[in-house]
Amino acid sequence: MSDHLHDRRIIETCLLLLNEKRLIWYRGINLDGVKALADALKFCKYLKHLSIRENDINDEGGKELADALCVNTTLTVLDLSQNRIAVEGGRAFANALCKNTTLISLYLDFNKVAGSLTDALYVNKTLLELNIESIGMTRNDIRELADALSSNSTLKSLDLSVNQLDSKAEDALGEALLTNTGLVFPRLNFSLMGSRK
């Protein structure tokens, strides 16, 4: 076995162990750490679930991870909740979701990605669960999301809690749920009625 292949197996084994014990939560992982994780994801063959929630991952780190998702063929669950990923990072994940065919659950709660993931829902046919609670979606973002949901019958669970809603956004979501044959667990808890556009 080549040294390079041996090194990759060691890295993947370490990542599996760290993830299993949740030792990469709350660690303040910096950009170098995220780049290392993203590089590992590009060749990992056994890692199915990865939770790196509550770190300091920003847009640049989000882009690194999204790029890795474009080529990763084994990861099914990615939890990036409570990081600092914003719209640019969200767009990178939308692009990755258009290419990735194995991810079934994505958690981006409490990041500020707003409506940046919406376009991916027109294309992606494998994502079953999307948690985007408190991501700064405006009522216009939610109306656009409702339009995307009308043509996506794959998504089964969607958490939109604590985002901006108004009666038009509620109506748009209601219509989408009438035509969407797949979504069975929509969550809108504590969504805010407000005047944001």
mmCIF file of C-alpha atoms in Angstrom, residues 117-124 141-155 172-173 175-177 179-180:
data_model
loop_
_atom_site.group_PDB
_atom_site.id
_atom_site.type_symbol
_atom_site.label_atom_id
_atom_site.label_comp_id
_atom_site.label_asym_id
_atom_site.label_seq_id
_atom_site.Cartn_x
_atom_site.Cartn_y
_atom_site.Cartn_z
ATOM 1 C CA LEU A 117 -30.560 27.357 -0.847
ATOM 2 C CA THR A 118 -33.872 27.724 -2.668
ATOM 3 C CA ASP A 119 -32.647 27.130 -6.231
ATOM 4 C CA ALA A 120 -31.143 23.782 -5.239
ATOM 5 C CA LEU A 121 -34.584 22.449 -4.332
ATOM 6 C CA TYR A 122 -35.636 22.667 -7.979
ATOM 7 C CA VAL A 123 -32.786 20.327 -8.957
ATOM 8 C CA ASN A 124 -31.871 18.103 -6.007
ATOM 9 C CA ASP A 141 -37.346 34.268 0.517
ATOM 10 C CA ILE A 142 -40.123 32.082 1.904
ATOM 11 C CA ARG A 143 -42.384 32.805 -1.078
ATOM 12 C CA GLU A 144 -39.553 31.776 -3.415
ATOM 13 C CA LEU A 145 -38.992 28.664 -1.326
ATOM 14 C CA ALA A 146 -42.699 27.840 -1.581
ATOM 15 C CA ASP A 147 -42.422 28.005 -5.370
ATOM 16 C CA ALA A 148 -39.473 25.587 -5.297
ATOM 17 C CA LEU A 149 -41.367 23.242 -2.973
ATOM 18 C CA SER A 150 -44.188 23.042 -5.513
ATOM 19 C CA SER A 151 -41.857 21.172 -7.859
ATOM 20 C CA ASN A 152 -39.894 19.153 -5.288
ATOM 21 C CA SER A 153 -41.555 15.920 -4.193
ATOM 22 C CA THR A 154 -38.446 14.387 -2.606
ATOM 23 C CA LEU A 155 -38.084 16.512 0.534
ATOM 24 C CA ALA A 172 -47.681 30.597 -0.741
ATOM 25 C CA LEU A 173 -46.516 27.855 1.629
ATOM 26 C CA GLU A 175 -50.452 26.321 -1.804
ATOM 27 C CA ALA A 176 -47.081 24.598 -2.101
ATOM 28 C CA LEU A 177 -48.098 22.051 0.523
ATOM 29 C CA THR A 179 -49.290 20.411 -4.546
ATOM 30 C CA ASN A 180 -46.206 18.934 -2.882
#
